[in-house]
Short mmCIF file of C-alpha atoms in Angstrom, two decimals:
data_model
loop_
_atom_site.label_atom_id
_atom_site.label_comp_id
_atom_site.label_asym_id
_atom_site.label_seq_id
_atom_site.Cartn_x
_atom_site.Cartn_y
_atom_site.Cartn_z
CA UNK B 1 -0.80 -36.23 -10.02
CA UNK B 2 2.61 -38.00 -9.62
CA UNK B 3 3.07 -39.15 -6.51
CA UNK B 4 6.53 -39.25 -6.66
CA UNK B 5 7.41 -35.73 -7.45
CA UNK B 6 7.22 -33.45 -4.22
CA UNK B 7 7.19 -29.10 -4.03
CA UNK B 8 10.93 -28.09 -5.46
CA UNK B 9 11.21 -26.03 -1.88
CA UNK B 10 10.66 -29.14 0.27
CA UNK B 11 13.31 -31.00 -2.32
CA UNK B 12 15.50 -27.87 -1.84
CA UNK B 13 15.17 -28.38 2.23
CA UNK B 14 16.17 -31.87 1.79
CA UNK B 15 19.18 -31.68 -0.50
CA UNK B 16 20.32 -29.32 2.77
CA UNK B 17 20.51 -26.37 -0.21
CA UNK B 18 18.79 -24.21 2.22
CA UNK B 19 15.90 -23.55 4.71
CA UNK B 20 12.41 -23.42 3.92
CA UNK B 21 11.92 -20.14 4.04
CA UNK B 22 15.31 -19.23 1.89
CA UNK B 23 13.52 -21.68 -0.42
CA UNK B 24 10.99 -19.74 -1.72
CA UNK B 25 12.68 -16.44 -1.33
CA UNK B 26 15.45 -18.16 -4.06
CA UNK B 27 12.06 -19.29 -6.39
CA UNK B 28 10.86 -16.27 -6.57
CA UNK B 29 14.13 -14.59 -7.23
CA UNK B 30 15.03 -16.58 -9.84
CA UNK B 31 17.81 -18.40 -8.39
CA UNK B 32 16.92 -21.64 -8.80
CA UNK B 33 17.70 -24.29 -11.94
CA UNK B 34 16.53 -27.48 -12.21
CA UNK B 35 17.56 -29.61 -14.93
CA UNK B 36 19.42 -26.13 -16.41
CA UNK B 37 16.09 -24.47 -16.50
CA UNK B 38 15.18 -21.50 -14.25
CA UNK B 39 11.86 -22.11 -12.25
CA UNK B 40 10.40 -19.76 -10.30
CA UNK B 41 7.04 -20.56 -9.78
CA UNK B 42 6.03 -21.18 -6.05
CA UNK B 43 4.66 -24.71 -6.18
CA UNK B 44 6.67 -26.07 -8.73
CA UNK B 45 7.31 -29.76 -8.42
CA UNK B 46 9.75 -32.15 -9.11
CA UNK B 47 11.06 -36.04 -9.71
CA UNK B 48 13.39 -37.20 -7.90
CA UNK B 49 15.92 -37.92 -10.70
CA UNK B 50 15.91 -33.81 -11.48
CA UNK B 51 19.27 -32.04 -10.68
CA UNK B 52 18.53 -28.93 -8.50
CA UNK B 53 21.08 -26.21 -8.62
CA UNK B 54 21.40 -22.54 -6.53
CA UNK B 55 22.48 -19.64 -8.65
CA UNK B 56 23.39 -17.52 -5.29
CA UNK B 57 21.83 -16.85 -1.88
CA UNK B 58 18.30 -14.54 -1.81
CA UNK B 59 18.91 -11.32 -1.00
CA UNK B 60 16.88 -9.57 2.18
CA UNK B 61 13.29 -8.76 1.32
CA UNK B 62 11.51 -6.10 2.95
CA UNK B 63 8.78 -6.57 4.69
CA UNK B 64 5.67 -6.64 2.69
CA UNK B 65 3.05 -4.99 1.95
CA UNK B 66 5.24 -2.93 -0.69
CA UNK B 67 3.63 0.91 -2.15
CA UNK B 68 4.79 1.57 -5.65
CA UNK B 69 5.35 5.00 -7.37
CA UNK B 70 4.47 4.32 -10.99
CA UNK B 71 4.44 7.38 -13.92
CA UNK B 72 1.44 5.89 -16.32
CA UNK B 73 2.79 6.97 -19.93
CA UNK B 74 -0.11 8.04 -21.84
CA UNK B 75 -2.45 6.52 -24.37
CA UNK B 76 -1.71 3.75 -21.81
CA UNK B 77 -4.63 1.63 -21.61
CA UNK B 78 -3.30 -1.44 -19.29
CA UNK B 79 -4.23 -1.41 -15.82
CA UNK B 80 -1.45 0.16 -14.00
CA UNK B 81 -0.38 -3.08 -11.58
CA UNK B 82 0.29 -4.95 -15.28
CA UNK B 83 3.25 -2.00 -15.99
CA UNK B 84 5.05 -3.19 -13.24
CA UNK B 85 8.07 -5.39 -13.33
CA UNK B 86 11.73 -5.87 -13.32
CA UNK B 87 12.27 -4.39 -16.75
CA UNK B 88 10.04 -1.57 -16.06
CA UNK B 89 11.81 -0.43 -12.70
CA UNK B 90 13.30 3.25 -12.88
CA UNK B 91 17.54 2.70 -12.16
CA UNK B 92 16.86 5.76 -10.06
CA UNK B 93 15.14 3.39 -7.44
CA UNK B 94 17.31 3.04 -4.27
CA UNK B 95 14.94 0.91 -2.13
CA UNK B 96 16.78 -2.41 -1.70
CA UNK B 97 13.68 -4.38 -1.79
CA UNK B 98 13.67 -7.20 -4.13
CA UNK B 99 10.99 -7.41 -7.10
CA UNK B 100 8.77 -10.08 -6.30
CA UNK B 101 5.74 -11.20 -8.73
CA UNK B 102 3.12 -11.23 -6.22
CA UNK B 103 3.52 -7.40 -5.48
CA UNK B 104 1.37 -7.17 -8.28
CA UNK B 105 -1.27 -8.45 -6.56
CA UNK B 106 -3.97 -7.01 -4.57
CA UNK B 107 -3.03 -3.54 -5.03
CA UNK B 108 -5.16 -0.31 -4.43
CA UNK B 109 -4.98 2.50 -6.87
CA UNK B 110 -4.63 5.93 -6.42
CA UNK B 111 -3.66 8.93 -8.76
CA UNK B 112 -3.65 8.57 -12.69
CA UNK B 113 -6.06 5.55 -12.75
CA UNK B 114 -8.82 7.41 -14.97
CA UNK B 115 -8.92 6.97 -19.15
CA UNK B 116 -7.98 10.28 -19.35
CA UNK B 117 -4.84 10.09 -17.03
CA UNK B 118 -0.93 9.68 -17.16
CA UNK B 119 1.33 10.67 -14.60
CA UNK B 120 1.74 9.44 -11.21
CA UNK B 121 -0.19 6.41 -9.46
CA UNK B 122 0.32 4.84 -6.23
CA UNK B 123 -0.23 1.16 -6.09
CA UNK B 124 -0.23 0.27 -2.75
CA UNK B 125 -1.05 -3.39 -0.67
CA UNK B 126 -0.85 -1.56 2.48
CA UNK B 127 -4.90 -1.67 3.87
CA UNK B 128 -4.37 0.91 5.88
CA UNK B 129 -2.53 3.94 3.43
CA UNK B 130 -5.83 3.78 1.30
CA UNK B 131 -8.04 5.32 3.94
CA UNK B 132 -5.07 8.34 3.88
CA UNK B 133 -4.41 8.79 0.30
CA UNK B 134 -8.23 8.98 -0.30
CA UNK B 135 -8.36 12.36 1.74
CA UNK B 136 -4.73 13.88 -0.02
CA UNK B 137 -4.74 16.69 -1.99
CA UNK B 138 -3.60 15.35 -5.76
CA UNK B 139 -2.59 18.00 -8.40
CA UNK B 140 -3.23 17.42 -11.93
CA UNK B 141 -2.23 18.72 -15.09
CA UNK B 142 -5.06 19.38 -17.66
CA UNK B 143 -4.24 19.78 -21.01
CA UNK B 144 -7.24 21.36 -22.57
CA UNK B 145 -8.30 22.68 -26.43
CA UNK B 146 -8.35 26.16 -25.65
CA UNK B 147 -8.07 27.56 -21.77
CA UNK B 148 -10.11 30.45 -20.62
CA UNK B 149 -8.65 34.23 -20.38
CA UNK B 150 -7.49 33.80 -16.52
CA UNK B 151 -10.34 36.46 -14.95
CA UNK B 152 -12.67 34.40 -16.97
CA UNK B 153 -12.02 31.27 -15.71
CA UNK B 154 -12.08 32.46 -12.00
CA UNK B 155 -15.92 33.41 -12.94
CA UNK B 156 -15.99 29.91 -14.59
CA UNK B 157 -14.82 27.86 -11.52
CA UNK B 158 -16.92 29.81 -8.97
CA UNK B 159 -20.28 28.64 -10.81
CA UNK B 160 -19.24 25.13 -10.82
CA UNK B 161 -21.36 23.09 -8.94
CA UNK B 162 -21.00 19.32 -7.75
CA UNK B 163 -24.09 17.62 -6.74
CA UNK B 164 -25.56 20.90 -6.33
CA UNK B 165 -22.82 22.47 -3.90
CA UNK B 166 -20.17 24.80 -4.72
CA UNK B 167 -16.69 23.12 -5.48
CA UNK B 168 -14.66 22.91 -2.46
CA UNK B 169 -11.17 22.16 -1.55
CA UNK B 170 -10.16 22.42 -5.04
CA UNK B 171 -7.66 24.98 -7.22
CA UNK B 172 -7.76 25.94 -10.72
CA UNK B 173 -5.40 27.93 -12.58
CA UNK B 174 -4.39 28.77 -16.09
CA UNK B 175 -0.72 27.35 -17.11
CA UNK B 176 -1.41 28.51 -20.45
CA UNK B 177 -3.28 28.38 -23.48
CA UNK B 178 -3.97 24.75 -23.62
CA UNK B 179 -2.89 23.53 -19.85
CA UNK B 180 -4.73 24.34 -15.81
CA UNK B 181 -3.81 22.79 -13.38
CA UNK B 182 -5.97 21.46 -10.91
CA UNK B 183 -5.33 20.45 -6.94
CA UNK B 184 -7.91 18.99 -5.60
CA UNK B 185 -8.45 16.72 -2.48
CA UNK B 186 -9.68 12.93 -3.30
CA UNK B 187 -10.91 13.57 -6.73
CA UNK B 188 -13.66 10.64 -7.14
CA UNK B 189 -13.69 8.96 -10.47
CA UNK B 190 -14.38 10.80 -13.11
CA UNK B 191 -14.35 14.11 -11.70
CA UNK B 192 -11.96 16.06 -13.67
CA UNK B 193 -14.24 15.42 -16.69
CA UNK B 194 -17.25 17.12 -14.58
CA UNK B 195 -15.11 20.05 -14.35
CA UNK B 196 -13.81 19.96 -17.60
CA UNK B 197 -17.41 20.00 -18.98
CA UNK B 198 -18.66 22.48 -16.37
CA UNK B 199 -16.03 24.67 -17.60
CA UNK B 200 -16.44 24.67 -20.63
CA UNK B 201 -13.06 23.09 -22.04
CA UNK B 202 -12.57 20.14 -23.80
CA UNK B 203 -10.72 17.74 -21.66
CA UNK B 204 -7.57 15.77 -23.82
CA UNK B 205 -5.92 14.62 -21.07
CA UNK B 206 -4.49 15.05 -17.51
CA UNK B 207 -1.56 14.17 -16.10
CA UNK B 208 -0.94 13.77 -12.23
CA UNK B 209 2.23 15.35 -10.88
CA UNK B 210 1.61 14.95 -7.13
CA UNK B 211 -0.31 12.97 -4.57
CA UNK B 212 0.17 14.75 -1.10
CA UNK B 213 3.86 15.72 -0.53
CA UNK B 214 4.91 13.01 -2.91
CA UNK B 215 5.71 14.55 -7.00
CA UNK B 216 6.13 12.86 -10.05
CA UNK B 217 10.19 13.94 -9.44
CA UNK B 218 12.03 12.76 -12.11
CA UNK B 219 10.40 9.05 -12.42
CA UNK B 220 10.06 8.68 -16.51
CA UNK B 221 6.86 7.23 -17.97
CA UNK B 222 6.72 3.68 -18.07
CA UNK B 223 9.04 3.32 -15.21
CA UNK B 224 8.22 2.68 -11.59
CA UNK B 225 9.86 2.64 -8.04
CA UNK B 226 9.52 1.47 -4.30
CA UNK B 227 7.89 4.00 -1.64
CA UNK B 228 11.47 4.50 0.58
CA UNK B 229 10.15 3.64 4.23
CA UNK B 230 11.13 7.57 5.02
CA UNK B 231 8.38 8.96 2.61
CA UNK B 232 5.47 10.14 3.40
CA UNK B 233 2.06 11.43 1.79
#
Protein backbone atom coordinates (compact mmCIF):
# COMPACT_ATOMS: atom_id res chain seq x y z
CA UNK A 1 0.00 0.00 0.00
CA UNK A 2 1.18 3.66 -0.37
CA UNK A 3 1.67 5.12 2.59
CA UNK A 4 1.31 8.38 1.47
CA UNK A 5 -2.10 8.35 -0.01
CA UNK A 6 -4.86 8.60 2.80
CA UNK A 7 -9.13 7.83 2.42
CA UNK A 8 -10.39 10.81 -0.16
CA UNK A 9 -13.07 11.63 2.88
CA UNK A 10 -10.36 12.25 5.50
CA UNK A 11 -8.45 14.43 2.52
CA UNK A 12 -11.88 16.05 1.93
CA UNK A 13 -12.07 16.90 5.94
CA UNK A 14 -8.74 18.37 5.71
CA UNK A 15 -8.92 20.58 2.64
CA UNK A 16 -11.97 22.09 5.10
CA UNK A 17 -14.34 20.94 1.82
CA UNK A 18 -16.64 19.55 4.33
CA UNK A 19 -17.33 17.35 7.44
CA UNK A 20 -16.82 13.82 7.68
CA UNK A 21 -19.97 12.77 7.50
CA UNK A 22 -20.94 15.25 4.37
CA UNK A 23 -17.89 13.40 3.02
CA UNK A 24 -19.19 10.31 2.26
CA UNK A 25 -22.71 11.41 1.70
CA UNK A 26 -20.93 13.63 -1.46
CA UNK A 27 -18.95 10.02 -2.54
CA UNK A 28 -21.68 8.27 -2.77
CA UNK A 29 -23.66 10.89 -4.56
CA UNK A 30 -21.37 11.42 -7.03
CA UNK A 31 -20.25 14.77 -6.22
CA UNK A 32 -16.89 14.41 -5.92
CA UNK A 33 -13.86 14.82 -8.77
CA UNK A 34 -10.54 14.23 -8.25
CA UNK A 35 -8.13 14.87 -10.84
CA UNK A 36 -11.51 15.61 -13.25
CA UNK A 37 -12.65 12.13 -12.59
CA UNK A 38 -15.81 11.31 -10.60
CA UNK A 39 -15.12 8.80 -7.66
CA UNK A 40 -17.55 7.49 -5.70
CA UNK A 41 -16.40 4.60 -4.14
CA UNK A 42 -16.32 4.74 -0.22
CA UNK A 43 -12.67 4.06 0.52
CA UNK A 44 -11.17 5.54 -2.30
CA UNK A 45 -7.72 6.91 -1.69
CA UNK A 46 -5.61 9.48 -2.74
CA UNK A 47 -1.90 11.28 -3.16
CA UNK A 48 -1.41 14.17 -1.96
CA UNK A 49 -0.56 15.96 -5.26
CA UNK A 50 -4.43 15.00 -6.54
CA UNK A 51 -6.76 18.07 -6.99
CA UNK A 52 -10.08 17.36 -5.12
CA UNK A 53 -13.07 19.25 -6.33
CA UNK A 54 -17.05 19.42 -4.94
CA UNK A 55 -19.64 19.35 -7.65
CA UNK A 56 -22.45 20.70 -5.01
CA UNK A 57 -23.49 20.00 -1.41
CA UNK A 58 -25.26 16.26 -0.63
CA UNK A 59 -28.62 16.45 -0.47
CA UNK A 60 -30.62 15.04 2.90
CA UNK A 61 -30.75 11.27 3.01
CA UNK A 62 -33.39 9.52 4.72
CA UNK A 63 -32.86 7.48 7.21
CA UNK A 64 -32.00 4.02 6.23
CA UNK A 65 -33.11 1.04 6.07
CA UNK A 66 -34.95 2.04 2.66
CA UNK A 67 -38.20 -0.58 1.22
CA UNK A 68 -38.38 -0.52 -2.52
CA UNK A 69 -41.48 -1.07 -4.77
CA UNK A 70 -40.05 -2.73 -7.85
CA UNK A 71 -42.50 -4.10 -11.03
CA UNK A 72 -40.20 -7.29 -12.24
CA UNK A 73 -40.79 -7.16 -16.20
CA UNK A 74 -41.08 -10.61 -17.31
CA UNK A 75 -38.83 -13.20 -18.83
CA UNK A 76 -36.69 -11.32 -16.25
CA UNK A 77 -34.26 -13.65 -14.94
CA UNK A 78 -31.86 -11.21 -12.71
CA UNK A 79 -32.39 -11.19 -9.16
CA UNK A 80 -34.63 -8.36 -8.44
CA UNK A 81 -32.06 -6.12 -6.02
CA UNK A 82 -29.67 -6.11 -9.48
CA UNK A 83 -32.83 -4.03 -11.40
CA UNK A 84 -32.41 -1.39 -9.16
CA UNK A 85 -30.68 1.85 -9.82
CA UNK A 86 -30.72 5.41 -10.81
CA UNK A 87 -31.62 4.74 -14.40
CA UNK A 88 -34.18 2.30 -13.49
CA UNK A 89 -36.14 4.65 -10.96
CA UNK A 90 -39.90 5.34 -12.05
CA UNK A 91 -40.09 9.64 -12.52
CA UNK A 92 -43.35 8.98 -10.74
CA UNK A 93 -41.27 8.48 -7.45
CA UNK A 94 -41.80 11.43 -5.02
CA UNK A 95 -39.78 10.14 -2.03
CA UNK A 96 -36.88 12.61 -1.71
CA UNK A 97 -34.51 10.01 -0.63
CA UNK A 98 -31.35 9.90 -2.48
CA UNK A 99 -30.23 6.63 -4.49
CA UNK A 100 -27.47 5.23 -2.73
CA UNK A 101 -25.52 1.92 -4.01
CA UNK A 102 -25.57 0.10 -0.87
CA UNK A 103 -29.50 -0.02 -0.80
CA UNK A 104 -28.91 -2.84 -2.86
CA UNK A 105 -27.61 -4.65 -0.29
CA UNK A 106 -28.99 -6.96 2.18
CA UNK A 107 -32.42 -6.82 1.01
CA UNK A 108 -35.38 -9.28 1.77
CA UNK A 109 -37.70 -10.26 -0.98
CA UNK A 110 -41.17 -10.45 -1.11
CA UNK A 111 -43.81 -10.69 -4.01
CA UNK A 112 -42.75 -11.65 -7.69
CA UNK A 113 -39.47 -13.39 -6.65
CA UNK A 114 -40.49 -16.94 -8.20
CA UNK A 115 -39.30 -18.05 -12.08
CA UNK A 116 -42.62 -17.81 -12.98
CA UNK A 117 -43.29 -14.20 -11.66
CA UNK A 118 -43.41 -10.45 -12.86
CA UNK A 119 -45.15 -7.83 -11.22
CA UNK A 120 -44.62 -6.32 -7.96
CA UNK A 121 -41.71 -7.13 -5.34
CA UNK A 122 -40.83 -5.51 -2.21
CA UNK A 123 -37.19 -5.31 -1.43
CA UNK A 124 -36.93 -4.27 1.86
CA UNK A 125 -33.62 -3.82 4.56
CA UNK A 126 -36.00 -3.15 7.24
CA UNK A 127 -35.58 -6.60 9.74
CA UNK A 128 -38.53 -6.04 11.14
CA UNK A 129 -41.29 -5.51 7.89
CA UNK A 130 -40.30 -9.16 6.84
CA UNK A 131 -41.97 -10.84 9.78
CA UNK A 132 -45.31 -8.60 8.46
CA UNK A 133 -45.19 -9.00 4.81
CA UNK A 134 -44.73 -12.81 5.33
CA UNK A 135 -48.38 -13.01 6.85
CA UNK A 136 -50.05 -10.32 3.92
CA UNK A 137 -52.43 -11.37 1.69
CA UNK A 138 -50.61 -11.03 -2.04
CA UNK A 139 -52.86 -11.26 -5.18
CA UNK A 140 -51.57 -12.69 -8.27
CA UNK A 141 -52.40 -12.80 -11.73
CA UNK A 142 -52.19 -16.28 -13.44
CA UNK A 143 -52.09 -16.46 -16.90
CA UNK A 144 -52.93 -20.00 -17.72
CA UNK A 145 -53.38 -22.27 -21.25
CA UNK A 146 -56.90 -22.74 -20.96
CA UNK A 147 -59.00 -21.72 -17.55
CA UNK A 148 -61.73 -23.88 -16.26
CA UNK A 149 -65.67 -23.14 -16.95
CA UNK A 150 -66.09 -20.93 -13.57
CA UNK A 151 -68.57 -23.72 -11.62
CA UNK A 152 -65.88 -26.07 -12.59
CA UNK A 153 -63.14 -24.55 -11.16
CA UNK A 154 -64.97 -23.85 -7.79
CA UNK A 155 -65.19 -27.91 -7.69
CA UNK A 156 -61.47 -27.77 -8.77
CA UNK A 157 -60.19 -25.48 -5.93
CA UNK A 158 -62.26 -27.15 -3.16
CA UNK A 159 -60.31 -30.60 -3.78
CA UNK A 160 -57.04 -28.97 -3.62
CA UNK A 161 -55.09 -30.11 -0.95
CA UNK A 162 -51.69 -28.76 0.58
CA UNK A 163 -49.78 -31.11 2.65
CA UNK A 164 -52.85 -33.00 3.03
CA UNK A 165 -55.20 -30.05 4.33
CA UNK A 166 -57.69 -28.19 2.47
CA UNK A 167 -56.40 -24.79 0.98
CA UNK A 168 -57.02 -22.03 3.28
CA UNK A 169 -56.94 -18.35 3.24
CA UNK A 170 -56.70 -18.36 -0.40
CA UNK A 171 -59.15 -17.03 -3.53
CA UNK A 172 -59.44 -18.22 -6.95
CA UNK A 173 -61.38 -16.85 -9.65
CA UNK A 174 -61.71 -16.97 -13.40
CA UNK A 175 -60.65 -13.49 -15.23
CA UNK A 176 -61.09 -15.23 -18.35
CA UNK A 177 -60.16 -17.78 -20.66
CA UNK A 178 -56.50 -17.81 -20.12
CA UNK A 179 -56.14 -15.57 -16.69
CA UNK A 180 -57.40 -16.39 -12.44
CA UNK A 181 -56.45 -14.60 -10.19
CA UNK A 182 -55.30 -15.75 -7.05
CA UNK A 183 -55.12 -13.92 -3.34
CA UNK A 184 -53.58 -15.74 -1.12
CA UNK A 185 -51.85 -15.02 2.29
CA UNK A 186 -47.84 -15.70 2.38
CA UNK A 187 -47.68 -17.88 -0.61
CA UNK A 188 -44.37 -20.05 0.19
CA UNK A 189 -42.13 -20.65 -2.73
CA UNK A 190 -43.36 -22.34 -5.29
CA UNK A 191 -46.84 -22.54 -4.40
CA UNK A 192 -48.71 -21.16 -7.21
CA UNK A 193 -47.23 -23.99 -9.34
CA UNK A 194 -48.84 -26.60 -6.69
CA UNK A 195 -52.03 -25.06 -7.48
CA UNK A 196 -51.55 -24.66 -10.92
CA UNK A 197 -50.83 -28.44 -11.19
CA UNK A 198 -53.55 -29.40 -8.70
CA UNK A 199 -55.82 -27.63 -10.91
CA UNK A 200 -55.22 -28.82 -13.67
CA UNK A 201 -53.90 -25.69 -15.77
CA UNK A 202 -50.78 -25.14 -17.19
CA UNK A 203 -49.09 -22.39 -15.37
CA UNK A 204 -47.22 -19.61 -18.06
CA UNK A 205 -46.82 -17.12 -15.79
CA UNK A 206 -48.08 -14.91 -12.87
CA UNK A 207 -47.88 -11.60 -12.27
CA UNK A 208 -48.28 -9.92 -8.73
CA UNK A 209 -50.50 -6.85 -8.57
CA UNK A 210 -50.70 -6.38 -4.79
CA UNK A 211 -48.96 -7.16 -1.54
CA UNK A 212 -51.38 -6.12 1.37
CA UNK A 213 -52.95 -2.66 0.71
CA UNK A 214 -50.03 -1.79 -1.48
CA UNK A 215 -50.90 -2.39 -5.79
CA UNK A 216 -48.77 -2.49 -8.58
CA UNK A 217 -50.49 1.32 -9.33
CA UNK A 218 -49.12 2.58 -12.23
CA UNK A 219 -45.23 1.63 -11.55
CA UNK A 220 -44.09 0.31 -15.29
CA UNK A 221 -41.96 -2.84 -15.55
CA UNK A 222 -38.47 -2.34 -15.14
CA UNK A 223 -38.96 0.68 -13.05
CA UNK A 224 -38.87 0.96 -9.29
CA UNK A 225 -39.70 3.46 -6.39
CA UNK A 226 -39.18 4.33 -2.59
CA UNK A 227 -41.89 3.02 0.06
CA UNK A 228 -43.28 6.90 1.06
CA UNK A 229 -42.91 6.78 5.02
CA UNK A 230 -47.02 7.19 4.97
CA UNK A 231 -47.55 3.69 3.29
CA UNK A 232 -48.45 0.92 4.72
CA UNK A 233 -48.94 -2.97 4.01
Amino acid sequence: MDETKVRLSKRMVELGLCSRREADACIEQGLVKVDGAVVATLGARVGPEQHITLAGQPQALATLPVTMLLNRPADEDAPPAQLLGPDSRSPQDASEQVWLARHRQHLAAFGAVDELCHGLVVLTQDKKLPRHLAECEMEFLLQVERAPAAEELKKRVAAIRLGGKPLRQCKISRQSDHQLRCAVYAPRAGLLDEIGRQLGVRLRGARCIRIGRLALGSLQPGQWRYLQPFERF
